[in-house]
Coordinates of C-alpha atoms in Angstrom, one line a residue:
M1 CA -26.4 -37.8 73.2
G2 CA -25.6 -41.1 70.9
Y3 CA -23.4 -42.7 73.6
I4 CA -26.2 -42.2 75.9
V5 CA -28.9 -43.8 73.7
F6 CA -26.4 -46.5 73.1
A7 CA -25.9 -47.2 76.8
I8 CA -29.7 -47.7 77.2
I9 CA -30.2 -50.3 74.3
L10 CA -27.5 -52.0 75.6
V11 CA -29.3 -52.4 79.1
L12 CA -32.5 -53.0 77.7
T13 CA -31.4 -56.0 75.4
H14 CA -29.0 -57.6 78.2
Y15 CA -31.9 -57.5 80.5
G16 CA -34.5 -58.9 78.3
L17 CA -31.8 -61.6 77.7
W18 CA -31.4 -62.1 81.3
K19 CA -34.9 -62.8 81.7
L20 CA -35.3 -65.2 79.0
F21 CA -32.2 -67.1 80.1
V22 CA -34.0 -67.5 83.4
K23 CA -36.7 -69.0 81.6
A24 CA -34.7 -71.4 79.5
G25 CA -33.6 -72.9 82.8
F26 CA -30.2 -71.4 82.8
K27 CA -28.4 -68.2 85.1
G28 CA -29.5 -64.9 84.1
W29 CA -26.0 -63.7 84.6
E30 CA -24.9 -66.2 81.9
S31 CA -26.2 -63.6 79.4
L32 CA -24.0 -61.2 80.3
I33 CA -20.7 -62.9 79.2
P34 CA -20.0 -62.5 75.4
I35 CA -19.3 -65.6 73.2
Y36 CA -20.0 -67.8 76.4
R37 CA -23.6 -66.5 75.8
E38 CA -23.8 -67.5 71.9
Y39 CA -22.5 -71.1 73.1
L40 CA -25.5 -71.2 75.3
I41 CA -28.2 -70.0 73.2
A42 CA -26.9 -72.7 70.3
K43 CA -27.4 -75.1 73.3
I44 CA -30.5 -73.3 74.2
S45 CA -31.9 -74.1 70.4
G46 CA -30.3 -77.3 70.0
R47 CA -27.1 -75.9 67.4
P48 CA -24.1 -78.0 67.5
G49 CA -21.2 -76.8 69.7
W50 CA -18.8 -76.0 67.1
W51 CA -21.1 -73.1 65.7
I52 CA -19.4 -71.1 68.5
A53 CA -16.2 -71.3 65.9
L54 CA -18.2 -69.8 63.2
L55 CA -18.2 -66.2 65.2
L56 CA -14.5 -66.3 64.0
I57 CA -15.0 -66.0 60.8
P58 CA -15.5 -62.5 59.2
I59 CA -18.5 -61.7 57.5
V60 CA -19.9 -65.3 58.4
N61 CA -20.2 -64.6 61.9
I62 CA -22.3 -61.9 61.6
F63 CA -25.0 -64.1 59.7
V64 CA -24.6 -67.2 62.3
F65 CA -24.6 -64.3 65.1
F66 CA -28.3 -63.2 64.0
G67 CA -29.1 -66.7 63.0
L68 CA -28.5 -67.9 66.7
Y69 CA -30.7 -64.9 68.0
I70 CA -33.3 -65.9 65.5
D71 CA -33.4 -69.2 66.8
L72 CA -33.8 -68.4 70.2
A73 CA -36.9 -66.1 69.7
K74 CA -38.2 -69.4 67.8
D75 CA -37.6 -71.1 71.2
F76 CA -40.0 -69.5 72.8
G77 CA -42.7 -69.7 69.8
K78 CA -41.6 -66.7 67.6
Q79 CA -42.1 -67.5 64.4
R80 CA -43.5 -65.1 62.6
F81 CA -42.3 -62.8 60.3
W82 CA -42.4 -59.4 62.3
E83 CA -41.1 -61.1 65.5
H84 CA -38.0 -62.2 63.7
A85 CA -37.6 -59.0 62.5
A86 CA -37.9 -57.4 65.7
T87 CA -35.3 -59.6 67.1
I88 CA -32.7 -58.4 64.8
L89 CA -33.8 -54.6 64.5
L90 CA -35.7 -54.0 67.8
P91 CA -34.2 -56.7 70.3
F92 CA -34.3 -54.3 73.3
V93 CA -38.2 -53.6 72.5
V94 CA -39.1 -57.1 72.3
F95 CA -36.4 -59.3 74.6
P96 CA -37.8 -57.1 77.5
L97 CA -41.4 -57.4 76.4
W98 CA -41.0 -61.3 76.1
G99 CA -39.0 -62.1 79.0
N100 CA -41.8 -60.2 81.4
D101 CA -44.6 -61.8 79.4
A102 CA -45.8 -65.0 81.7
K103 CA -47.6 -66.1 78.2
T104 CA -43.8 -66.6 76.5
T105 CA -42.4 -69.8 77.9
Y106 CA -39.3 -71.8 77.2
L107 CA -40.9 -74.7 74.5
G108 CA -37.9 -76.6 73.7
M109 CA -34.7 -76.7 71.4
S110 CA -36.4 -74.9 67.9
A111 CA -33.3 -76.4 65.7
T112 CA -34.4 -80.2 66.1
P113 CA -36.3 -82.3 64.2
A114 CA -38.4 -82.9 67.3
F115 CA -39.5 -79.1 67.9
K116 CA -40.6 -78.8 64.4
E117 CA -42.8 -81.9 64.2
K118 CA -44.3 -81.1 67.7
Y119 CA -44.9 -77.3 66.8
P120 CA -45.2 -77.2 62.8
Y121 CA -45.0 -73.7 61.3
K122 CA -46.1 -73.7 57.7
K123 CA -44.9 -70.3 56.0
S124 CA -47.3 -68.6 53.7
L125 CA -46.3 -67.8 49.7
A126 CA -46.2 -64.1 51.0
R127 CA -43.9 -65.1 53.8
E128 CA -41.5 -66.8 51.9
W129 CA -40.9 -63.7 49.7
A130 CA -40.7 -61.9 52.7
D131 CA -37.7 -63.7 54.1
A132 CA -36.2 -63.8 50.9
I133 CA -36.3 -60.2 50.6
V134 CA -35.1 -59.2 54.0
F135 CA -32.5 -62.1 53.8
A136 CA -31.1 -60.5 50.3
V137 CA -31.2 -57.1 51.8
V138 CA -29.6 -58.0 55.1
A139 CA -26.9 -59.9 53.5
A140 CA -26.2 -57.1 50.7
T141 CA -26.1 -54.4 53.2
L142 CA -23.5 -56.2 55.8
I143 CA -21.2 -57.1 52.4
R144 CA -21.5 -53.9 51.3
G145 CA -20.9 -52.4 54.7
F146 CA -18.7 -55.2 56.2
L147 CA -16.6 -56.5 53.1
I148 CA -16.6 -54.9 49.5
E149 CA -18.4 -52.4 47.6
A150 CA -18.6 -51.4 44.0
Y151 CA -17.7 -47.5 43.0
M152 CA -17.8 -45.9 40.1
I153 CA -14.9 -43.1 38.9
P154 CA -17.0 -40.1 38.1
T155 CA -14.6 -37.5 37.4
G156 CA -11.2 -37.2 35.8
S157 CA -8.9 -36.5 39.1
M158 CA -7.1 -40.0 38.9
E159 CA -6.6 -40.0 34.7
K160 CA -5.0 -42.1 33.6
S161 CA -4.4 -44.2 36.4
L162 CA -8.3 -44.7 36.9
L163 CA -10.7 -43.4 34.1
V164 CA -14.1 -41.7 33.9
G165 CA -16.0 -44.8 33.4
D166 CA -13.8 -47.3 35.5
F167 CA -16.1 -49.6 38.0
L168 CA -14.0 -50.9 41.1
F169 CA -14.0 -52.8 44.1
V170 CA -13.4 -51.4 47.5
S171 CA -12.5 -53.5 50.1
K172 CA -13.5 -52.5 53.7
L173 CA -11.2 -55.3 55.2
N174 CA -8.0 -53.8 54.2
Y175 CA -7.8 -51.5 56.8
G176 CA -10.9 -52.8 58.8
P177 CA -14.5 -52.3 58.3
R178 CA -15.9 -48.9 60.1
V179 CA -18.7 -49.7 61.9
P180 CA -21.7 -47.6 61.0
M181 CA -22.0 -43.7 62.6
T182 CA -25.5 -43.3 61.6
P183 CA -27.0 -46.7 61.4
I184 CA -30.2 -45.9 60.5
A185 CA -30.5 -45.5 56.6
F186 CA -32.3 -46.5 53.8
P187 CA -31.2 -49.7 52.4
F188 CA -28.3 -49.7 49.4
A189 CA -28.8 -45.3 49.3
H190 CA -25.9 -43.5 50.5
H191 CA -27.0 -40.1 51.6
T192 CA -30.0 -39.1 49.4
M193 CA -33.1 -41.0 48.6
P194 CA -33.4 -42.2 45.1
L195 CA -36.4 -40.7 42.9
T196 CA -37.6 -38.3 45.7
G197 CA -34.6 -37.0 46.9
G198 CA -34.0 -35.9 50.5
K199 CA -32.0 -37.3 53.2
A200 CA -31.5 -41.2 53.0
Y201 CA -31.0 -41.1 57.0
W202 CA -31.8 -40.1 60.4
D203 CA -29.0 -38.6 62.2
G204 CA -30.9 -38.2 65.3
L205 CA -28.9 -41.6 66.5
Q206 CA -24.8 -41.3 66.2
L207 CA -22.4 -43.6 67.2
G208 CA -18.7 -42.9 67.7
Y209 CA -16.0 -43.8 65.3
T210 CA -15.1 -47.6 65.8
R211 CA -13.3 -49.6 63.1
L212 CA -12.6 -53.3 63.3
P213 CA -9.7 -55.1 63.1
G214 CA -8.2 -55.0 59.4
F215 CA -5.3 -56.7 57.3
E216 CA -2.9 -53.7 56.8
E217 CA -2.6 -50.3 57.2
I218 CA -2.8 -47.6 55.1
E219 CA 0.6 -47.2 53.1
R220 CA 2.0 -44.4 51.5
N221 CA 0.6 -44.0 47.5
D222 CA -2.2 -46.3 48.3
V223 CA -5.5 -45.4 46.2
V224 CA -7.9 -44.8 49.2
V225 CA -12.0 -44.3 48.8
F226 CA -12.9 -41.8 51.7
N227 CA -15.9 -39.5 52.6
Y228 CA -14.9 -35.6 51.4
P229 CA -14.2 -34.1 54.5
M230 CA -15.6 -30.7 53.6
E231 CA -19.3 -31.6 53.6
A232 CA -19.0 -31.4 57.3
D233 CA -19.9 -27.9 56.7
A234 CA -23.1 -26.1 55.6
P235 CA -25.3 -26.6 53.3
F236 CA -24.3 -30.3 53.8
N237 CA -23.6 -30.8 57.4
R238 CA -23.8 -34.5 56.4
P239 CA -22.6 -37.3 59.4
V240 CA -19.4 -38.4 58.6
D241 CA -20.0 -41.7 56.9
K242 CA -23.0 -39.9 54.4
R243 CA -20.8 -37.3 53.1
E244 CA -19.7 -37.9 49.2
N245 CA -17.2 -40.7 48.9
Y246 CA -14.2 -39.8 46.9
I247 CA -11.1 -41.4 45.4
K248 CA -7.3 -40.3 45.9
R249 CA -3.8 -41.7 46.1
A250 CA -2.7 -41.6 49.6
V251 CA 0.7 -39.9 49.0
G252 CA 1.2 -38.6 52.4
I253 CA 0.6 -40.7 55.8
P254 CA 0.7 -39.5 59.4
G255 CA 4.0 -37.8 60.0
D256 CA 4.7 -37.2 56.5
T257 CA 6.2 -33.7 55.6
I258 CA 4.5 -32.4 52.2
S259 CA 5.6 -30.2 49.7
L260 CA 5.7 -29.2 46.0
R261 CA 8.2 -27.7 44.1
E262 CA 7.3 -26.8 40.6
A263 CA 4.7 -29.1 40.4
K264 CA 7.0 -31.9 41.4
L265 CA 5.6 -33.5 44.9
F266 CA 8.1 -34.1 47.6
V267 CA 7.4 -36.6 50.9
N268 CA 10.2 -35.9 53.3
G269 CA 12.3 -34.3 51.6
E270 CA 12.6 -36.7 49.1
P271 CA 10.7 -36.8 45.6
G272 CA 7.5 -38.4 46.0
F273 CA 5.3 -40.6 43.9
E274 CA 4.9 -39.5 40.3
P275 CA 1.8 -41.3 38.2
P276 CA 3.4 -43.7 35.2
H277 CA 0.5 -42.2 33.0
G278 CA -0.2 -39.0 34.9
Q279 CA -1.4 -35.9 33.0
M280 CA 0.1 -32.4 33.0
D281 CA -2.5 -29.5 31.3
Y282 CA 0.1 -27.3 28.5
Y283 CA -0.8 -24.3 26.4
V284 CA -0.6 -25.7 22.6
Y285 CA -0.1 -23.0 19.7
T286 CA -0.2 -24.0 16.4
D287 CA 0.7 -21.9 13.0
G288 CA -2.8 -20.5 13.0
T289 CA -4.5 -23.5 11.5
G290 CA -5.9 -25.1 14.8
L291 CA -6.1 -28.7 16.3
N292 CA -8.3 -31.2 14.9
P293 CA -11.1 -32.0 17.4
Q294 CA -11.8 -35.4 16.1
R295 CA -8.4 -36.3 16.5
L296 CA -8.0 -35.4 20.2
H297 CA -11.2 -36.8 20.7
D298 CA -10.1 -40.3 19.0
M299 CA -7.3 -39.9 21.4
R300 CA -9.1 -39.2 24.3
I301 CA -7.3 -36.2 25.2
E302 CA -9.4 -33.6 27.4
Y303 CA -9.1 -30.5 26.2
Y304 CA -10.2 -26.5 26.4
T305 CA -10.3 -23.5 23.7
Y306 CA -11.0 -20.3 24.3
A307 CA -11.8 -17.5 22.0
R308 CA -8.3 -17.8 20.3
E309 CA -5.1 -19.8 20.5
P310 CA -3.4 -21.0 23.0
Y311 CA -5.2 -24.6 23.3
L312 CA -5.2 -26.1 27.0
L313 CA -4.7 -29.9 26.1
F314 CA -3.8 -32.2 29.5
L315 CA -1.3 -34.7 28.3
T316 CA 0.2 -37.6 29.5
E317 CA 4.3 -37.7 28.6
E318 CA 3.2 -40.2 25.6
A319 CA 0.4 -37.9 24.5
Y320 CA 2.7 -35.0 24.5
N321 CA 5.3 -36.4 22.5
E322 CA 2.9 -37.4 19.9
V323 CA 1.1 -33.9 19.9
K324 CA 4.9 -32.1 19.9
S325 CA 5.4 -33.7 16.7
W326 CA 2.9 -32.8 14.6
A327 CA 3.3 -30.1 12.0
N328 CA 1.3 -27.3 12.8
V329 CA 2.1 -27.3 16.5
T330 CA 4.7 -24.4 17.1
K331 CA 4.8 -24.6 20.9
I332 CA 3.8 -26.2 23.8
I333 CA 4.3 -24.5 27.3
P334 CA 3.6 -26.5 30.4
N335 CA 1.1 -24.7 32.5
I336 CA 3.0 -24.5 36.0
R337 CA 2.5 -21.6 38.4
H338 CA 5.1 -19.5 39.3
R339 CA 6.7 -20.2 42.7
D340 CA 5.8 -16.2 44.0
T341 CA 2.2 -16.4 42.6
A342 CA -0.1 -17.0 45.5
E343 CA -3.6 -19.0 44.2
P344 CA -7.1 -18.7 46.0
G345 CA -8.7 -21.6 47.6
V346 CA -5.4 -23.0 48.2
F347 CA -4.8 -24.5 51.7
P348 CA -4.5 -23.6 54.4
N349 CA -6.4 -20.3 53.0
N350 CA -4.3 -17.6 55.2
A351 CA -2.2 -14.9 54.2
L352 CA 0.8 -16.1 55.7
Y353 CA 1.2 -18.6 53.0
S354 CA 1.2 -17.7 49.7
W355 CA 0.5 -20.8 47.6
N356 CA -0.5 -22.2 44.8
I357 CA -1.0 -25.7 43.9
D358 CA 2.4 -26.4 42.1
N359 CA 4.3 -24.5 44.7
F360 CA 2.9 -25.6 48.3
G361 CA 4.3 -26.4 51.6
P362 CA 5.8 -27.9 53.6
V363 CA 3.3 -29.2 55.9
V364 CA 3.0 -31.7 58.3
V365 CA 0.3 -34.2 58.2
P366 CA -1.0 -35.1 61.9
K367 CA -0.4 -38.4 63.9
K368 CA -2.5 -39.7 66.3
G369 CA -0.5 -38.4 69.9
W370 CA 1.6 -36.0 68.1
T371 CA 1.4 -32.5 69.7
I372 CA 1.7 -28.9 68.5
T373 CA 2.2 -25.7 69.9
L374 CA -1.0 -23.6 69.6
D375 CA 0.4 -20.1 67.9
T376 CA -0.5 -18.0 64.5
L377 CA 1.7 -20.1 62.5
T378 CA 0.0 -23.6 63.2
L379 CA -3.8 -22.7 63.8
P380 CA -4.1 -22.1 59.9
F381 CA -3.3 -25.9 59.4
Y382 CA -4.6 -27.4 62.2
E383 CA -7.8 -25.5 63.5
R384 CA -10.1 -27.3 61.5
A385 CA -8.5 -30.7 62.5
I386 CA -9.0 -29.8 66.3
T387 CA -12.6 -28.0 66.1
V388 CA -14.6 -29.8 63.5
Y389 CA -13.1 -33.4 62.9
E390 CA -11.9 -33.8 66.4
G391 CA -15.1 -32.1 68.0
N392 CA -13.3 -29.5 70.5
T393 CA -13.9 -26.1 71.2
L394 CA -10.9 -23.5 70.7
E395 CA -11.1 -19.8 71.4
K396 CA -8.4 -17.0 70.6
R397 CA -8.5 -14.7 74.0
A398 CA -6.8 -11.6 74.8
D399 CA -4.5 -14.1 77.5
G400 CA -3.9 -17.1 75.1
Y401 CA -5.7 -20.1 73.9
Y402 CA -9.1 -21.9 75.3
L403 CA -9.6 -25.1 74.2
N404 CA -13.0 -26.9 75.5
G405 CA -12.7 -23.9 78.0
A406 CA -9.7 -24.5 79.7
K407 CA -6.2 -22.4 79.1
T408 CA -3.5 -24.1 77.0
D409 CA -0.8 -23.6 74.8
S410 CA -0.7 -27.0 73.3
Y411 CA -3.0 -29.9 71.3
T412 CA -2.7 -33.6 71.1
F413 CA -4.0 -35.3 68.3
K414 CA -6.6 -37.8 68.9
M415 CA -6.6 -39.2 64.7
D416 CA -4.3 -40.2 62.2
Y417 CA -4.6 -37.9 59.2
Y418 CA -3.7 -38.4 55.7
W419 CA -2.8 -36.5 52.7
M420 CA -4.8 -37.5 49.7
M421 CA -4.1 -36.0 45.7
G422 CA -5.4 -37.2 42.5
D423 CA -3.0 -38.4 39.9
N424 CA -4.5 -35.9 37.5
R425 CA -2.7 -33.1 39.3
H426 CA -3.8 -30.0 37.2
N427 CA -7.3 -31.1 37.4
S428 CA -8.1 -32.6 41.0
E429 CA -9.8 -31.3 43.9
D430 CA -7.7 -32.6 46.3
A431 CA -5.8 -32.1 50.0
R432 CA -3.8 -28.9 48.1
T433 CA -7.5 -27.0 48.6
W434 CA -8.9 -28.8 51.8
G435 CA -6.5 -30.3 53.8
F436 CA -6.4 -33.1 55.6
V437 CA -8.4 -36.4 55.5
P438 CA -9.1 -37.9 59.2
E439 CA -8.7 -41.2 59.8
D440 CA -12.8 -41.6 60.7
H441 CA -13.3 -40.8 57.0
I442 CA -11.4 -43.8 55.4
V443 CA -14.0 -46.0 53.6
G444 CA -11.5 -48.8 52.0
K445 CA -8.8 -49.6 49.7
A446 CA -9.6 -49.5 46.0
L447 CA -8.6 -53.3 44.6
F448 CA -9.8 -53.9 40.9
V449 CA -11.5 -52.4 38.0
W450 CA -14.1 -55.0 37.0
L451 CA -15.8 -53.2 34.4
S452 CA -14.4 -50.1 32.4
W453 CA -17.3 -48.3 30.3
D454 CA -16.0 -45.1 27.7
K455 CA -18.9 -43.1 27.2
D456 CA -17.5 -41.9 23.8
G457 CA -16.9 -45.6 22.7
T458 CA -19.4 -47.2 20.4
F459 CA -20.8 -51.0 20.2
L460 CA -18.3 -53.3 21.7
S461 CA -15.9 -50.3 21.8
K462 CA -17.9 -48.8 24.6
I463 CA -16.1 -51.4 27.3
R464 CA -12.5 -50.8 27.5
W465 CA -11.6 -54.5 27.3
N466 CA -7.9 -54.1 27.9
R467 CA -8.9 -52.8 31.4
L468 CA -11.3 -55.6 32.8
F469 CA -9.9 -57.5 36.1
M470 CA -7.3 -54.8 36.1
G471 CA -5.5 -54.3 39.7
I472 CA -5.0 -51.1 41.0
K473 CA -1.7 -49.7 42.0

């Protein structure tokens, strides 16, 4: 349905442009040729021809593009605020109307001094403010959507690589900006309206997945922000680009084989990435005197206590060595699941695979163009990708499998997938519980920390000064 609506919008917009080009003394068909069309609009409006080169510069080209079409509206005497807003937001409505309106005529090149002298238009104070606000909203939305976006670490799944309270900049350019799939949304809100609640978007118009060219492909062990894939399900049922943003490390890229043995990650049979400041949780026993909560707080050690010992502490190697040296600590045992212990809620959630978060796999990450055989061994891993993420229907009948109503015994993937894990591997909800992340869920690459806020600090120590502008590796 989204493609049909998009096609109608394109047809109406180009029909209106054709009529306006004819009114300006040009051939109607010239309005159908991208780039050349924008060059002619610059000529119609009196802009220098070299402006067309600005369309090759990322981000700048967005402002130049919209600026040219606003100039075109001015060429036909459309000077009011709503007319300029409609040129950007509703060209498929106003271009056909103006093109067929006998009273709308080409007045001349609006970007020239002669035009401005002949057709003066003074903006009111309200119009000046409205223009400024709209420009700021549009500019910020475009920058946030296509260039760079701020993101805050809300949970400890990446400790101690990234800390709760770290504010990051996430680049959309590195992997290529993703064109919004849910284009009608409230500015600056992700999926929920501020204050009032409710949806901040309209999912009646959905566009297909398109990603503009980027500077690089996702490399193994990049820190990546992505949309949480499980929000495709009830109760959220959110569109792809409106699902919650998560941040993890892409320890597996398309085609990789992932496994864990005794909490150690292996990729393609070789030892995988081990976070330099990664944490493990340990059962800590004392001589009965217990641990000092203030000391644990000062060391920023996350811990849990039960009715009686042991304590459960999340420790880096450095913190482990210090806690082990305390006089009243008698024993420290790593909390690693036994290889024969099945753990509920672990991907692929199937009785054939008795895995846990420390002893897991092997599992192969799907790659675009990779073909699998459909059977009882592969479906637990890949059925969700085939049906939910790639939009197919898959049925098991008495005589075999049916894909979109046609009998088949294989499936070829349409997208690349990734295996995302938190660096704090015993306190991270990640791919071990919900599986693969499709490429259309990728938001961007985490670049650097621009601010780090310690909620447990006091006065100036609330800012972690040593983390400011720290690069993310």
